[in-house]
PDB file of C-alpha atoms in Angstrom:
ATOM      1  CA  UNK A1204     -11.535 -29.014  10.592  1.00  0.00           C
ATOM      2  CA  UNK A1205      -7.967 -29.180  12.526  1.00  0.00           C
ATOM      3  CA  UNK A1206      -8.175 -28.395  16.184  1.00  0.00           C
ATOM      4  CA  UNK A1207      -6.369 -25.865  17.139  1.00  0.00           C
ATOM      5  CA  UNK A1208      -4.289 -27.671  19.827  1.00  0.00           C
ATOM      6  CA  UNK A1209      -2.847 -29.695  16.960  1.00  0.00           C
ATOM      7  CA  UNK A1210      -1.212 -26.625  15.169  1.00  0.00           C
ATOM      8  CA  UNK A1211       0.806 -25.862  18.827  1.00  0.00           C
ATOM      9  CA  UNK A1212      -0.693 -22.958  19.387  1.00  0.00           C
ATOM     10  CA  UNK A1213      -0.739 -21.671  23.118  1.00  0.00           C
ATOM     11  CA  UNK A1214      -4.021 -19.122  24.568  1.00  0.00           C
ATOM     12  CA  UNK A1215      -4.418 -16.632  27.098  1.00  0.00           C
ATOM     13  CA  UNK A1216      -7.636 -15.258  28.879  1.00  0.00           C
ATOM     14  CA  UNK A1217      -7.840 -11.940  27.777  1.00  0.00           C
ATOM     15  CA  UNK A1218     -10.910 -10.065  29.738  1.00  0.00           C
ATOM     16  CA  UNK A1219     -13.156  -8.151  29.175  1.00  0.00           C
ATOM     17  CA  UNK A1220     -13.978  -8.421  25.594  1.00  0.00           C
ATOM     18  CA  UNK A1221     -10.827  -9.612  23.419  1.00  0.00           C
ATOM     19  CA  UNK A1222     -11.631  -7.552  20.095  1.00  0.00           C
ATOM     20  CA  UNK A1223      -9.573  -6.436  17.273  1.00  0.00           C
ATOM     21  CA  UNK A1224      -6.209  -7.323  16.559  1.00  0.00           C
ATOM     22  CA  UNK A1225      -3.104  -5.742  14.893  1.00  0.00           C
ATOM     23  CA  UNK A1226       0.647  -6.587  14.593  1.00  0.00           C
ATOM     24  CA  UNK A1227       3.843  -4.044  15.028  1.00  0.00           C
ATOM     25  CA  UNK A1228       6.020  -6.262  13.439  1.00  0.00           C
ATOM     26  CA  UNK A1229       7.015  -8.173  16.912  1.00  0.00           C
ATOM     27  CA  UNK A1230       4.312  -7.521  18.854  1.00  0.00           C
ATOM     28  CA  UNK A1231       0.509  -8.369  18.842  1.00  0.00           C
ATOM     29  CA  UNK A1232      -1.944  -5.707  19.998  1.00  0.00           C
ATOM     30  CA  UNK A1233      -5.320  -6.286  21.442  1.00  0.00           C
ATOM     31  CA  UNK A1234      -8.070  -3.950  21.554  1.00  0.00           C
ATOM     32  CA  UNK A1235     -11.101  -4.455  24.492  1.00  0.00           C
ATOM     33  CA  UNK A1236      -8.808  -5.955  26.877  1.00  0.00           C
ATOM     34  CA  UNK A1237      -8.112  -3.889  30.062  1.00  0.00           C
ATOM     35  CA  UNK A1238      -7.619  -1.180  30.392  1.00  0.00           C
ATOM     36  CA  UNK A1239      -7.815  -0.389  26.620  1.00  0.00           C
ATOM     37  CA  UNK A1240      -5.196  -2.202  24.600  1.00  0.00           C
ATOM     38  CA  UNK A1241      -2.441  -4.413  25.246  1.00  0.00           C
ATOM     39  CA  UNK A1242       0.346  -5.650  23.492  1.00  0.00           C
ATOM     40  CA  UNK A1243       1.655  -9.261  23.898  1.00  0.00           C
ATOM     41  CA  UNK A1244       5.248 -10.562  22.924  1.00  0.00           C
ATOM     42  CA  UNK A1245       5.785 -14.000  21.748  1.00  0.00           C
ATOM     43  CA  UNK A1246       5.831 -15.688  25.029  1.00  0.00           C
ATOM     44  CA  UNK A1247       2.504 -14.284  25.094  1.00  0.00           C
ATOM     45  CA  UNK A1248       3.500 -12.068  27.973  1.00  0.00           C
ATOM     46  CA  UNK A1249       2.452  -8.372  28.384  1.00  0.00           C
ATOM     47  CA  UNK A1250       4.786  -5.923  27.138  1.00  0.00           C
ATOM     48  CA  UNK A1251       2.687  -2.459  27.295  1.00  0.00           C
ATOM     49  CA  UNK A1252      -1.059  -1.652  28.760  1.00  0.00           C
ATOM     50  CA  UNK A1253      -2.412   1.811  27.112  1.00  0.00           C
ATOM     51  CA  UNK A1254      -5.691   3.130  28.607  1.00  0.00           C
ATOM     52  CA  UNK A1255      -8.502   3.713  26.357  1.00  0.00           C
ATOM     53  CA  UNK A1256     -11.853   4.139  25.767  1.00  0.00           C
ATOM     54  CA  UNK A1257     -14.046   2.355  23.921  1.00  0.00           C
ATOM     55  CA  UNK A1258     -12.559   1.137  20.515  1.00  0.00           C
ATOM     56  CA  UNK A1259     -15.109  -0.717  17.959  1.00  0.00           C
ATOM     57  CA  UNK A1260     -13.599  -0.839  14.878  1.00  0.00           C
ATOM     58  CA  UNK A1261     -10.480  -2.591  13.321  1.00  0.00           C
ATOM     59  CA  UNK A1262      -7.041  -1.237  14.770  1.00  0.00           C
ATOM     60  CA  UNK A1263      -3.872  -0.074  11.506  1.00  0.00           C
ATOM     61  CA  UNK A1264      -0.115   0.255  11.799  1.00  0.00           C
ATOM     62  CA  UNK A1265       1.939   2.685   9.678  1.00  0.00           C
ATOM     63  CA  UNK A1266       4.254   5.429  10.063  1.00  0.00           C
ATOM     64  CA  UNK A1267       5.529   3.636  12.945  1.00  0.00           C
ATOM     65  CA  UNK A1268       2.977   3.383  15.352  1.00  0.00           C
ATOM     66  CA  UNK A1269      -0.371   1.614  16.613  1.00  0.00           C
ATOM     67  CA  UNK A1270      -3.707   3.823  15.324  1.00  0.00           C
ATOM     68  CA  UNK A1271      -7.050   3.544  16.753  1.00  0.00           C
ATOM     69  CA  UNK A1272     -10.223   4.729  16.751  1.00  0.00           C
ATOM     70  CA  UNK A1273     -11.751   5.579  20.002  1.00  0.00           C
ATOM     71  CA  UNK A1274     -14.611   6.738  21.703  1.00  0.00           C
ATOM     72  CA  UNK A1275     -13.104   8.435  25.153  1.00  0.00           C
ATOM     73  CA  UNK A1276     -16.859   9.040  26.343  1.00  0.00           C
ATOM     74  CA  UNK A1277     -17.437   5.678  25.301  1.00  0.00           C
ATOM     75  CA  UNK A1278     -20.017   6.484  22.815  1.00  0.00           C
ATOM     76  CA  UNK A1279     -18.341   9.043  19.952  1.00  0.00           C
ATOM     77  CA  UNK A1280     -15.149   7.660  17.941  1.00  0.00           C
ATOM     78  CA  UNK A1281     -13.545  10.983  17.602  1.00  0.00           C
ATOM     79  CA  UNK A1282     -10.321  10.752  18.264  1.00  0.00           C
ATOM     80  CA  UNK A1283      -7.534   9.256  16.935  1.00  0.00           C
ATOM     81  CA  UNK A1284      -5.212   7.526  19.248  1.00  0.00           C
ATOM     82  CA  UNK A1285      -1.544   7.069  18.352  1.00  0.00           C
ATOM     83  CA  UNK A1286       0.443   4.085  20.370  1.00  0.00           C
ATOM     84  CA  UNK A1287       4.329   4.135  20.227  1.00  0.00           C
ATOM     85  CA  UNK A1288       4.712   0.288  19.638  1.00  0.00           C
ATOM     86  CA  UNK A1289       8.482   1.044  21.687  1.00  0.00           C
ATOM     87  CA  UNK A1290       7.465   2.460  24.513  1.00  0.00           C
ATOM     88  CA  UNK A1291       3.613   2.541  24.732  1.00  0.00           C
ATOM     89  CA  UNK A1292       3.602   6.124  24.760  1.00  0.00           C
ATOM     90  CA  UNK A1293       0.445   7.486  23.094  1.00  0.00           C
ATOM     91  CA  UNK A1294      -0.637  11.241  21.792  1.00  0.00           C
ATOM     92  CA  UNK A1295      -4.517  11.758  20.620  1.00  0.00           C
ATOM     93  CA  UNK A1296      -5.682  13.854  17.337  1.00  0.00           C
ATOM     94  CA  UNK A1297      -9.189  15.174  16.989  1.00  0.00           C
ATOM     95  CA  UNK A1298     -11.113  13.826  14.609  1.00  0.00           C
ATOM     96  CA  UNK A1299     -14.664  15.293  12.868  1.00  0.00           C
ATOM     97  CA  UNK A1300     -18.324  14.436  14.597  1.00  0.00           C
ATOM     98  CA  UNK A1301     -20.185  12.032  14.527  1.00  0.00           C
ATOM     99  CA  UNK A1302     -16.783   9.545  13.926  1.00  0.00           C
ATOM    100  CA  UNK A1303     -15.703   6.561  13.015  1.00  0.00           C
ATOM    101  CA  UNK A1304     -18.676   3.834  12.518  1.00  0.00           C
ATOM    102  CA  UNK A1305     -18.099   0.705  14.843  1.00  0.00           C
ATOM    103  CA  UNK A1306     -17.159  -2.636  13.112  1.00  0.00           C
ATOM    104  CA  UNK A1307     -15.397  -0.311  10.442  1.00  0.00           C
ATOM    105  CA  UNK A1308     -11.494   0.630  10.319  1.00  0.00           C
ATOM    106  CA  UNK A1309      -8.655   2.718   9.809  1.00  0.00           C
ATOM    107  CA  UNK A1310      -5.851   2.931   7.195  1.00  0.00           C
ATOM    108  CA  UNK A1311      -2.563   4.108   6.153  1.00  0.00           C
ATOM    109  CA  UNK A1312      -0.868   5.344   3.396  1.00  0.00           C
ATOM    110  CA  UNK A1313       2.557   7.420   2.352  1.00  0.00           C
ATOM    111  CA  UNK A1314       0.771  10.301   3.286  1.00  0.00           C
ATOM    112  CA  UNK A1315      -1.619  10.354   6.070  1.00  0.00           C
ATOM    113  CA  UNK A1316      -3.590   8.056   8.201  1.00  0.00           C
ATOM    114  CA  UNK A1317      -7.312   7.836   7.269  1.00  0.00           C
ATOM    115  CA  UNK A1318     -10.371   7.613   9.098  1.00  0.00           C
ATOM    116  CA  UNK A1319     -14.188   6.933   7.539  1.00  0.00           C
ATOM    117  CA  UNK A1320     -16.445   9.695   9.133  1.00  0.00           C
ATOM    118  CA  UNK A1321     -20.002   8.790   8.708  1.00  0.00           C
ATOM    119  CA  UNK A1322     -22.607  11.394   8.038  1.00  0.00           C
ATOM    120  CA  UNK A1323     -24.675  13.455  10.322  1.00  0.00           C
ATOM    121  CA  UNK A1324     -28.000  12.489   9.314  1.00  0.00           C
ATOM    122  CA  UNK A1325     -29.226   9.399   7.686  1.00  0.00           C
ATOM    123  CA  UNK A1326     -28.674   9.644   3.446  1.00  0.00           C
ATOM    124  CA  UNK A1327     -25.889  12.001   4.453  1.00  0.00           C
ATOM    125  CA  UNK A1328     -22.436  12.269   2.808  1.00  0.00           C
ATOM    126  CA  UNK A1329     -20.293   9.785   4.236  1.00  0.00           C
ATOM    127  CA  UNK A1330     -16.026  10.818   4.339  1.00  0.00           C
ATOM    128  CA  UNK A1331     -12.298   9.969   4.424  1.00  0.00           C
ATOM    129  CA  UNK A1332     -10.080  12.390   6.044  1.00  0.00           C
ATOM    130  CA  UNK A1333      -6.710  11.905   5.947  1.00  0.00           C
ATOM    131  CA  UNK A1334      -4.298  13.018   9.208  1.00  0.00           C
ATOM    132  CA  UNK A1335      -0.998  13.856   9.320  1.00  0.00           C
ATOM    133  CA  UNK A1336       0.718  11.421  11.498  1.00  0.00           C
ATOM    134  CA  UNK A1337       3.039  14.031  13.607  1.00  0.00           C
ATOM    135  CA  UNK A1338       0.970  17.110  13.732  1.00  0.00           C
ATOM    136  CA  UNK A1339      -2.617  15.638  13.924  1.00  0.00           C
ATOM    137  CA  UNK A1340      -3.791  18.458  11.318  1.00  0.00           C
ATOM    138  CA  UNK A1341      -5.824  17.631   8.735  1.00  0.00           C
ATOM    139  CA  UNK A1342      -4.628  16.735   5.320  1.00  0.00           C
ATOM    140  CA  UNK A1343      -6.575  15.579   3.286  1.00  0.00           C
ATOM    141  CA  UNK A1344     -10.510  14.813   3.005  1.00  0.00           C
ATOM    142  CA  UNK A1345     -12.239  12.892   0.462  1.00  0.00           C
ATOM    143  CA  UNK A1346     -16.607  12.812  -0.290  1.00  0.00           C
ATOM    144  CA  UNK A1347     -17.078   9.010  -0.828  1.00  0.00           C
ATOM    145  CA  UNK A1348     -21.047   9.337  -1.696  1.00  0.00           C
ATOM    146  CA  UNK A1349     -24.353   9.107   0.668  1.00  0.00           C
ATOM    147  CA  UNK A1350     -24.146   4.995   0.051  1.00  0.00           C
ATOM    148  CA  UNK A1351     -23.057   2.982   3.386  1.00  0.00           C
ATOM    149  CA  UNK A1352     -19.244   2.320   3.919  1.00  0.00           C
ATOM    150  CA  UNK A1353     -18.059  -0.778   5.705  1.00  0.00           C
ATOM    151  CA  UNK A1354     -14.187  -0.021   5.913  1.00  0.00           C
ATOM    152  CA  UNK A1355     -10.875   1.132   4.315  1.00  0.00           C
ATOM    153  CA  UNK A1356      -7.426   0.345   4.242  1.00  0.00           C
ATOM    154  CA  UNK A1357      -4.631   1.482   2.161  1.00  0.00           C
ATOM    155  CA  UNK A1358      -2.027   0.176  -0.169  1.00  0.00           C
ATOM    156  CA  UNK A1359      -0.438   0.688  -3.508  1.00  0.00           C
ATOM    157  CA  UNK A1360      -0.710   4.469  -3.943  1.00  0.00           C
ATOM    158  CA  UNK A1361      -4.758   4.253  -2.905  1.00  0.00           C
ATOM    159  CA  UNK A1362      -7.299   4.139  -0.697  1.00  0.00           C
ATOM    160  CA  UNK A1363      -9.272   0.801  -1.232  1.00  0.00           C
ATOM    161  CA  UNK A1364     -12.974   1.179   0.615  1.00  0.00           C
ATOM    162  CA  UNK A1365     -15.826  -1.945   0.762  1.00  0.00           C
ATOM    163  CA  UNK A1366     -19.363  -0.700   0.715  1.00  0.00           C
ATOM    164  CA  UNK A1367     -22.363  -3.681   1.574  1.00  0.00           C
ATOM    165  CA  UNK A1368     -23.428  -3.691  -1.829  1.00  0.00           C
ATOM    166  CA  UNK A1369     -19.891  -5.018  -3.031  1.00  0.00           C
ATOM    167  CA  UNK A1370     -18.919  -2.313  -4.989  1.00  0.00           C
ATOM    168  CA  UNK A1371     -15.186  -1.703  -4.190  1.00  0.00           C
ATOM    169  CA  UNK A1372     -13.773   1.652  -4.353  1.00  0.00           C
ATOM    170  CA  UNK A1373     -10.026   2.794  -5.429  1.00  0.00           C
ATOM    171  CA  UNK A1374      -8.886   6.270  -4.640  1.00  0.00           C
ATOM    172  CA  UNK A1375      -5.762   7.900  -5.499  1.00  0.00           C
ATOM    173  CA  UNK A1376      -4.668   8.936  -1.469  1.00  0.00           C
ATOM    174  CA  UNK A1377      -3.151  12.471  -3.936  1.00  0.00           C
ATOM    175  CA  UNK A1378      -5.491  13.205  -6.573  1.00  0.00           C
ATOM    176  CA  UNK A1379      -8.499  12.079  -5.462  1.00  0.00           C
ATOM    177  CA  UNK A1380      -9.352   9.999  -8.705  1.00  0.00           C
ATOM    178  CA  UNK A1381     -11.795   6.999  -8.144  1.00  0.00           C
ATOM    179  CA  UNK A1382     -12.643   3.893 -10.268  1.00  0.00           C
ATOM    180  CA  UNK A1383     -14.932   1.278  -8.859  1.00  0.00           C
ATOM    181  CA  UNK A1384     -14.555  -2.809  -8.900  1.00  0.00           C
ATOM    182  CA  UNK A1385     -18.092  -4.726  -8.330  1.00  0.00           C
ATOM    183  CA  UNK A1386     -17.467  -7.877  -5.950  1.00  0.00           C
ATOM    184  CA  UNK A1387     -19.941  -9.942  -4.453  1.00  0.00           C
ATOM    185  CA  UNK A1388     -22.647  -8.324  -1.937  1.00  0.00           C
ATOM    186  CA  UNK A1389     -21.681  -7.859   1.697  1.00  0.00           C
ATOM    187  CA  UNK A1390     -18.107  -6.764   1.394  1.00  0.00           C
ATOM    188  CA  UNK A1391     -17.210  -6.106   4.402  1.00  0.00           C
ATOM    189  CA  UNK A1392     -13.129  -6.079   5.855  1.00  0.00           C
ATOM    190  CA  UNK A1393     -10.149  -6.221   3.652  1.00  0.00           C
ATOM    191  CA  UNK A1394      -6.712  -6.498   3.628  1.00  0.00           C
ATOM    192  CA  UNK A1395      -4.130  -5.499   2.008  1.00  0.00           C
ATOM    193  CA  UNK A1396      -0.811  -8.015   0.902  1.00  0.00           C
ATOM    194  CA  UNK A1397       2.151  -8.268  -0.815  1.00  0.00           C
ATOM    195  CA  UNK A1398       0.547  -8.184  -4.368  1.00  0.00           C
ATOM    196  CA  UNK A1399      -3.244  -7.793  -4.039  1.00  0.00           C
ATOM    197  CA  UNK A1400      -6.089  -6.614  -2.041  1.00  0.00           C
ATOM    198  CA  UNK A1401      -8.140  -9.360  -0.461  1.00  0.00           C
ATOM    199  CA  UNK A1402     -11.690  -8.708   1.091  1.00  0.00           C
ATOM    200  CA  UNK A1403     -14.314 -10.508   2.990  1.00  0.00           C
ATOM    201  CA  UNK A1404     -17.895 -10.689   2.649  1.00  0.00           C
ATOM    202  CA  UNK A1405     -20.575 -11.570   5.319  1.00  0.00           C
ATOM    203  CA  UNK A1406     -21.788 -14.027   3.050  1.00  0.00           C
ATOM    204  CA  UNK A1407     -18.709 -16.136   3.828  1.00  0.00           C
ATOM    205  CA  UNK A1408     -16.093 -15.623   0.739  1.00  0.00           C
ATOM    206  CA  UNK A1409     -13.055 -13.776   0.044  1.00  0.00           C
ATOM    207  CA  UNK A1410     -12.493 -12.036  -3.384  1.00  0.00           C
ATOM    208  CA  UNK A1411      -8.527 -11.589  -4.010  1.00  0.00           C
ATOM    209  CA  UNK A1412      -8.338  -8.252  -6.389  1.00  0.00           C
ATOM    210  CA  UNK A1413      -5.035  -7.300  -8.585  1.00  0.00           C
ATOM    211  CA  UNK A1414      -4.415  -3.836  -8.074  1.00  0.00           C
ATOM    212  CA  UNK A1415      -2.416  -3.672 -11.179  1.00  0.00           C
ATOM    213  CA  UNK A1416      -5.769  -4.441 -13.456  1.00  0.00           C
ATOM    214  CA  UNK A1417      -8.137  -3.854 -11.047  1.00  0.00           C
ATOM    215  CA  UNK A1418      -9.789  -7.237 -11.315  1.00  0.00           C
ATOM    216  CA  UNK A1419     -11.066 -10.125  -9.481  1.00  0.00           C
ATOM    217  CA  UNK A1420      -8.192 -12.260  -9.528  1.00  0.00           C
ATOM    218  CA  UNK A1421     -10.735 -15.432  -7.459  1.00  0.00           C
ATOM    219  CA  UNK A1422     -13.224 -15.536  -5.009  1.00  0.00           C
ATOM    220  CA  UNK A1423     -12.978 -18.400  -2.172  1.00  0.00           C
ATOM    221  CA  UNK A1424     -15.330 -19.897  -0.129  1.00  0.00           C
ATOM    222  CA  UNK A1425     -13.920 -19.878   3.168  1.00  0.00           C
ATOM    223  CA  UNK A1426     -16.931 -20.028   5.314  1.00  0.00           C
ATOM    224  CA  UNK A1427     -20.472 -21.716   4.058  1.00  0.00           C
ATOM    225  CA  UNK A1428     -22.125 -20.659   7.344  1.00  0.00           C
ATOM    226  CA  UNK A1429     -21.505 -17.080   6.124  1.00  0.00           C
ATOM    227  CA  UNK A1430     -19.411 -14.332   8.197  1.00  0.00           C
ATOM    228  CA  UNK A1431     -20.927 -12.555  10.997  1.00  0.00           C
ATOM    229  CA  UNK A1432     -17.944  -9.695  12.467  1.00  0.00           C
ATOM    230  CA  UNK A1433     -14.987 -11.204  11.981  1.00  0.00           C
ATOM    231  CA  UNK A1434     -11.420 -10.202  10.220  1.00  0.00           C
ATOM    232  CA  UNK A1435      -9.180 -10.722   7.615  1.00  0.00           C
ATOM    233  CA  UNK A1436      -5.142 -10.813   7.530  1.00  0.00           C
ATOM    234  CA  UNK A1437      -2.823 -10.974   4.588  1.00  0.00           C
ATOM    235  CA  UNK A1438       1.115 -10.956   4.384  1.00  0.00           C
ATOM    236  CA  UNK A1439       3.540 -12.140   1.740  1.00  0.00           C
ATOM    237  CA  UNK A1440       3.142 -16.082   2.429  1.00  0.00           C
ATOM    238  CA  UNK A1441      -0.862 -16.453   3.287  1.00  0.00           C
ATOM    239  CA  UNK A1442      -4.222 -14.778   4.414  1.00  0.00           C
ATOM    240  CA  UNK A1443      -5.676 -15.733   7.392  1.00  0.00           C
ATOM    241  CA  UNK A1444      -9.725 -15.069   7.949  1.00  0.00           C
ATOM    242  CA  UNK A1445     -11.418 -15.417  11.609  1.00  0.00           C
ATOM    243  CA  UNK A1446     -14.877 -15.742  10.255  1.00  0.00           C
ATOM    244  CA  UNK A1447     -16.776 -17.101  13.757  1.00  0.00           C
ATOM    245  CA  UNK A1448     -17.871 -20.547  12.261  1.00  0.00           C
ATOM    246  CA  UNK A1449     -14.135 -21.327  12.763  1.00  0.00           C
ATOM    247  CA  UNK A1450     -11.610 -19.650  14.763  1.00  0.00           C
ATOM    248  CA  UNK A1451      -9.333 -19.311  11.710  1.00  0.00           C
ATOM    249  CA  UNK A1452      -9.554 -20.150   7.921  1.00  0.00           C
ATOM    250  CA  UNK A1453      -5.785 -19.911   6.198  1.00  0.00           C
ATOM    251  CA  UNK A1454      -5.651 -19.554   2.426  1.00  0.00           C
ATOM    252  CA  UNK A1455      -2.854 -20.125   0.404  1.00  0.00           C
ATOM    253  CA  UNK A1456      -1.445 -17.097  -2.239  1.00  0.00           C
ATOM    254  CA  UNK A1457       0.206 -18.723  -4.450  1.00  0.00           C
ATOM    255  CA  UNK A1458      -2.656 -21.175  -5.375  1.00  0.00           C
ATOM    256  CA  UNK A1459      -5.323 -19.274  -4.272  1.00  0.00           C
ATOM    257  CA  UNK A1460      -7.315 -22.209  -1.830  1.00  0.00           C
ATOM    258  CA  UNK A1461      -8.178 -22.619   1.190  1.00  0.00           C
ATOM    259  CA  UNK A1462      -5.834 -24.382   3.068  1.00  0.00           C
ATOM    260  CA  UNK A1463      -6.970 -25.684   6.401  1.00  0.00           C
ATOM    261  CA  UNK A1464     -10.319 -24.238   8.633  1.00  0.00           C
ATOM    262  CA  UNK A1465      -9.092 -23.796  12.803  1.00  0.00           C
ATOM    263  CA  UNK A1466     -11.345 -24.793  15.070  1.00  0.00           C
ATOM    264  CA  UNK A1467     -13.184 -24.930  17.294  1.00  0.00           C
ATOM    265  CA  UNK A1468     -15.552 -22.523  16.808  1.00  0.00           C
ATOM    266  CA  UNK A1469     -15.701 -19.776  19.690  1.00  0.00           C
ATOM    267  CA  UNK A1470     -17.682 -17.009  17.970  1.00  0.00           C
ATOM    268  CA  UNK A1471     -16.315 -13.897  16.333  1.00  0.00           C
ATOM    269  CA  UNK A1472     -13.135 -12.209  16.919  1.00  0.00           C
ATOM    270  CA  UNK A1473     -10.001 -10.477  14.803  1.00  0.00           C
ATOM    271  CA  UNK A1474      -6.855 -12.144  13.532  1.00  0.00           C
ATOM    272  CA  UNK A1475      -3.302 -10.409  12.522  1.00  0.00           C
ATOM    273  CA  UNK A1476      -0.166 -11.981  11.561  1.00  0.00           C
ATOM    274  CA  UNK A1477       3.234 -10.538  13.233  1.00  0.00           C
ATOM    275  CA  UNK A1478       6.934 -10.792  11.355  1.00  0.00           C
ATOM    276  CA  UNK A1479       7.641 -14.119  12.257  1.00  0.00           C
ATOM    277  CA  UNK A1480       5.127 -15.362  10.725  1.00  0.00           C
ATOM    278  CA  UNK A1481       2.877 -16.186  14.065  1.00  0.00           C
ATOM    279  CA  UNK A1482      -1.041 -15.935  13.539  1.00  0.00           C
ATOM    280  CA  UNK A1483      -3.216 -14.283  16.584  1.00  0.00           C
ATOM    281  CA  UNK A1484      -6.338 -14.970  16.675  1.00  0.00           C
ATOM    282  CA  UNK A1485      -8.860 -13.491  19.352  1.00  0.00           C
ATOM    283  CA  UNK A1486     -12.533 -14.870  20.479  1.00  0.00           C
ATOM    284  CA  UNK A1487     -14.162 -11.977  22.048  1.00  0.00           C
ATOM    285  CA  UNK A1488     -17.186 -14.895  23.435  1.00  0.00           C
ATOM    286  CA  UNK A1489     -14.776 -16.863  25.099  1.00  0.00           C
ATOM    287  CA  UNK A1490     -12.393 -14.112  26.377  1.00  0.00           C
ATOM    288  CA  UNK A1491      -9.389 -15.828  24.546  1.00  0.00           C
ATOM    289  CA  UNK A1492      -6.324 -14.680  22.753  1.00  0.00           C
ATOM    290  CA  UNK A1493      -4.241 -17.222  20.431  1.00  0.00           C
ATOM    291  CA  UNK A1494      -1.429 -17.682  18.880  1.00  0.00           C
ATOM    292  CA  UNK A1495      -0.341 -20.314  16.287  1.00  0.00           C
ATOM    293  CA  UNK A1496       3.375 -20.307  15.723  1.00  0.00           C
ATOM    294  CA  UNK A1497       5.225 -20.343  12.396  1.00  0.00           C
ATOM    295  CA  UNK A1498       5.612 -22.842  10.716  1.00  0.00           C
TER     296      UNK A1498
END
C-alpha cells in the first residue's frame, strides 16, 4: 500500500460529514460539507458555498451544471437541485414522492437528467424519470421492475442501472428498449469512461463492461476486504475506486490492473477526477478532503 503523503497529495478538514464527490471540469464539489456543498479549486481553496439540505446519494454533471439530489426537510429526496458550476447560482425542480433512495445516484444523458424514484410500498415498482434540464418538466419516465435498484448513470445513448443481484440494466434514454448484462452480486456504483462502463460491487471488485457488445470485458479485485459505501471514478487515462479499506485504489485502462492501493485507510468516502487529471478523494470518518495531483 503507498501512503498517500508519498503521491504529494495535500488535505483539507472538511466538516461536518465530507460525502460525495463530483468534478466540473476545474472544480471539485463536495456534498455534506457546510452549509450543503462546496466547491474547491486546485489550491484547494473555496470557490462557491451552496446551501442545501440533506444530500445522500452520489452527486452528476451534465448539461453544464452540478445535479443533486436533496432532501430540503432533511428526510425526502425530492427535489432536484441544479448548481451553476460559474457562479454557484442554483434553481430546484420537483421531483415524484417518496424520492431518490440514499447511497444511490443521479445521471445524465443528451436528453434529460435522471433520477431513480423508489416505490411507495415495499415490492412496489421502482422508476427513472428523466427531467428536462431548463424547464424542470418532466420528460421522460421509465418502469425498471419491483427488484431493488442501487444506482444509474448514463452514457453512450443509455441509461446503465446496477441492481444488488448484479444484473446490469441498459436502456435506450429514447425508446425505452432494455437488454440485461449479469455481473457479479452486489453491484453497486458505476461509472461511466471513455470506452466502457465500469461498476463496483460491495464484495470488493470492479467489472469493466463494453458497451459496444455488451460484455464483461474483466473483473478486478480491487478490494479483498470487500466494499462497504464507497465510489467509483473513470476518465480517459484510469479509474479510481475509494472502497474504505483504502482511501483510493487506481486501475489502469489500457491493461486492465490494478495499479497502486492509497492508503491509509480512513473509512468510506467518494472520489472524482477533475480535467487536469487531479484525483479527490473524501473520508467522511475523518472529516478530510484530498487531492492527489497529476501526474
Amino acid at each position: 500500500m503507498v501512503d498517500i503523503s508519498a503521491l504529494g497529495a495535500d488535505s483539507i478538514t472538511v466538516e461536518p460529514f465530507a460525502d460525495f464527490l463530483m468534478s466540473s471540469g476545474d472544480l471539485a464539489w463536495v456534498s455534506g460539507v457546510d452549509p450543503g456543498i462546496v466547491a474547491y479549486d486546485e489550491a484547494m481553496s473555496t470557490v462557491f458555498e451552496v446551501e442545501a439540505g440533506r444530500i445522500a446519494s452520489a452527486l452528476e454533471f451534465g448539461h453544464g451544471f452540478i445535479w443533486a439530489a436533496e432532501a430540503p426537510d432533511f428526510v425526502r429526496p425530492t427535489t432536484l437541485l441544479r448548481i451553476d458550476p460559474a457562479t454557484g447560482k442554483t434553481k430546484r425542480f420537483k421531483l415524484p414522492s417518496p424520492g431518490v433512495p440514499s447511497e444511490s445516484s443521479l445521471a445524465v444523458t443528451a436528453e434529460a437528467v435522471w433520477a431513480i424514484i423508489q416505490p411507495k410500498s415495499e415490492g412496489g415498482e421502482w422508476t427513472v424519470v428523466g427531467v428536462d434540464p431548463k424547464s424542470g418538466e418532466r420528460v421522460e419516465r421509465f418502469l425498471v421492475g419491483t427488484e431493488e435498484v442501487a444506482a444509474v448513470r448514463g452514457g453512450f445513448g443509455s441509461l446503465w442501472i446496477t441492481r444488488p443481484t448484479g444484473l446490469l440494466a441498459r436502456i435506450d434514454a429514447v425508446s425505452g428498449e432494455k437488454t440485461e448484462i449479469r455481473l457479479p452480486f452486489g453491484s453497486t456504483f458505476l461509472s461511466v469512461g471513455a470506452d466502457s462502463v465500469w461498476v463496483m460491487n460491495s464484495l470488493g471488485s470492479v467489472t469493466r463492461v463494453d458497451p459496444s457488445t455488451e460484455s464483461i470485458v474483466a473483473t478486478l479485485s480491487v478490494s479483498p476486504e470487500g466494499i462497504n459505501g464507497g465510489d467509483i471514478a473513470a476518465s480517459a487515462d484510469a479509474v479510481w475506486v475509494q472502497p474504505a479499506a483504502f482511501l483510493g485504489v487506481e486501475i489502469d485502462p489500457s491493461t486492465n490492473s490494478v495499479v497502486q492501493r492509497v492508503g491509509p485507510a480512513e473509512g468510506s468516502g467518494s472520489v472524482t477526477i477533475t480535467d487536469d487529471g487531479a484525483v479527490w478523494i473524501t473520508a467522511h470518518d475523518a472529516d478530510k478532503l484530498y487531492r492527489i495531483p497529476p501526474g
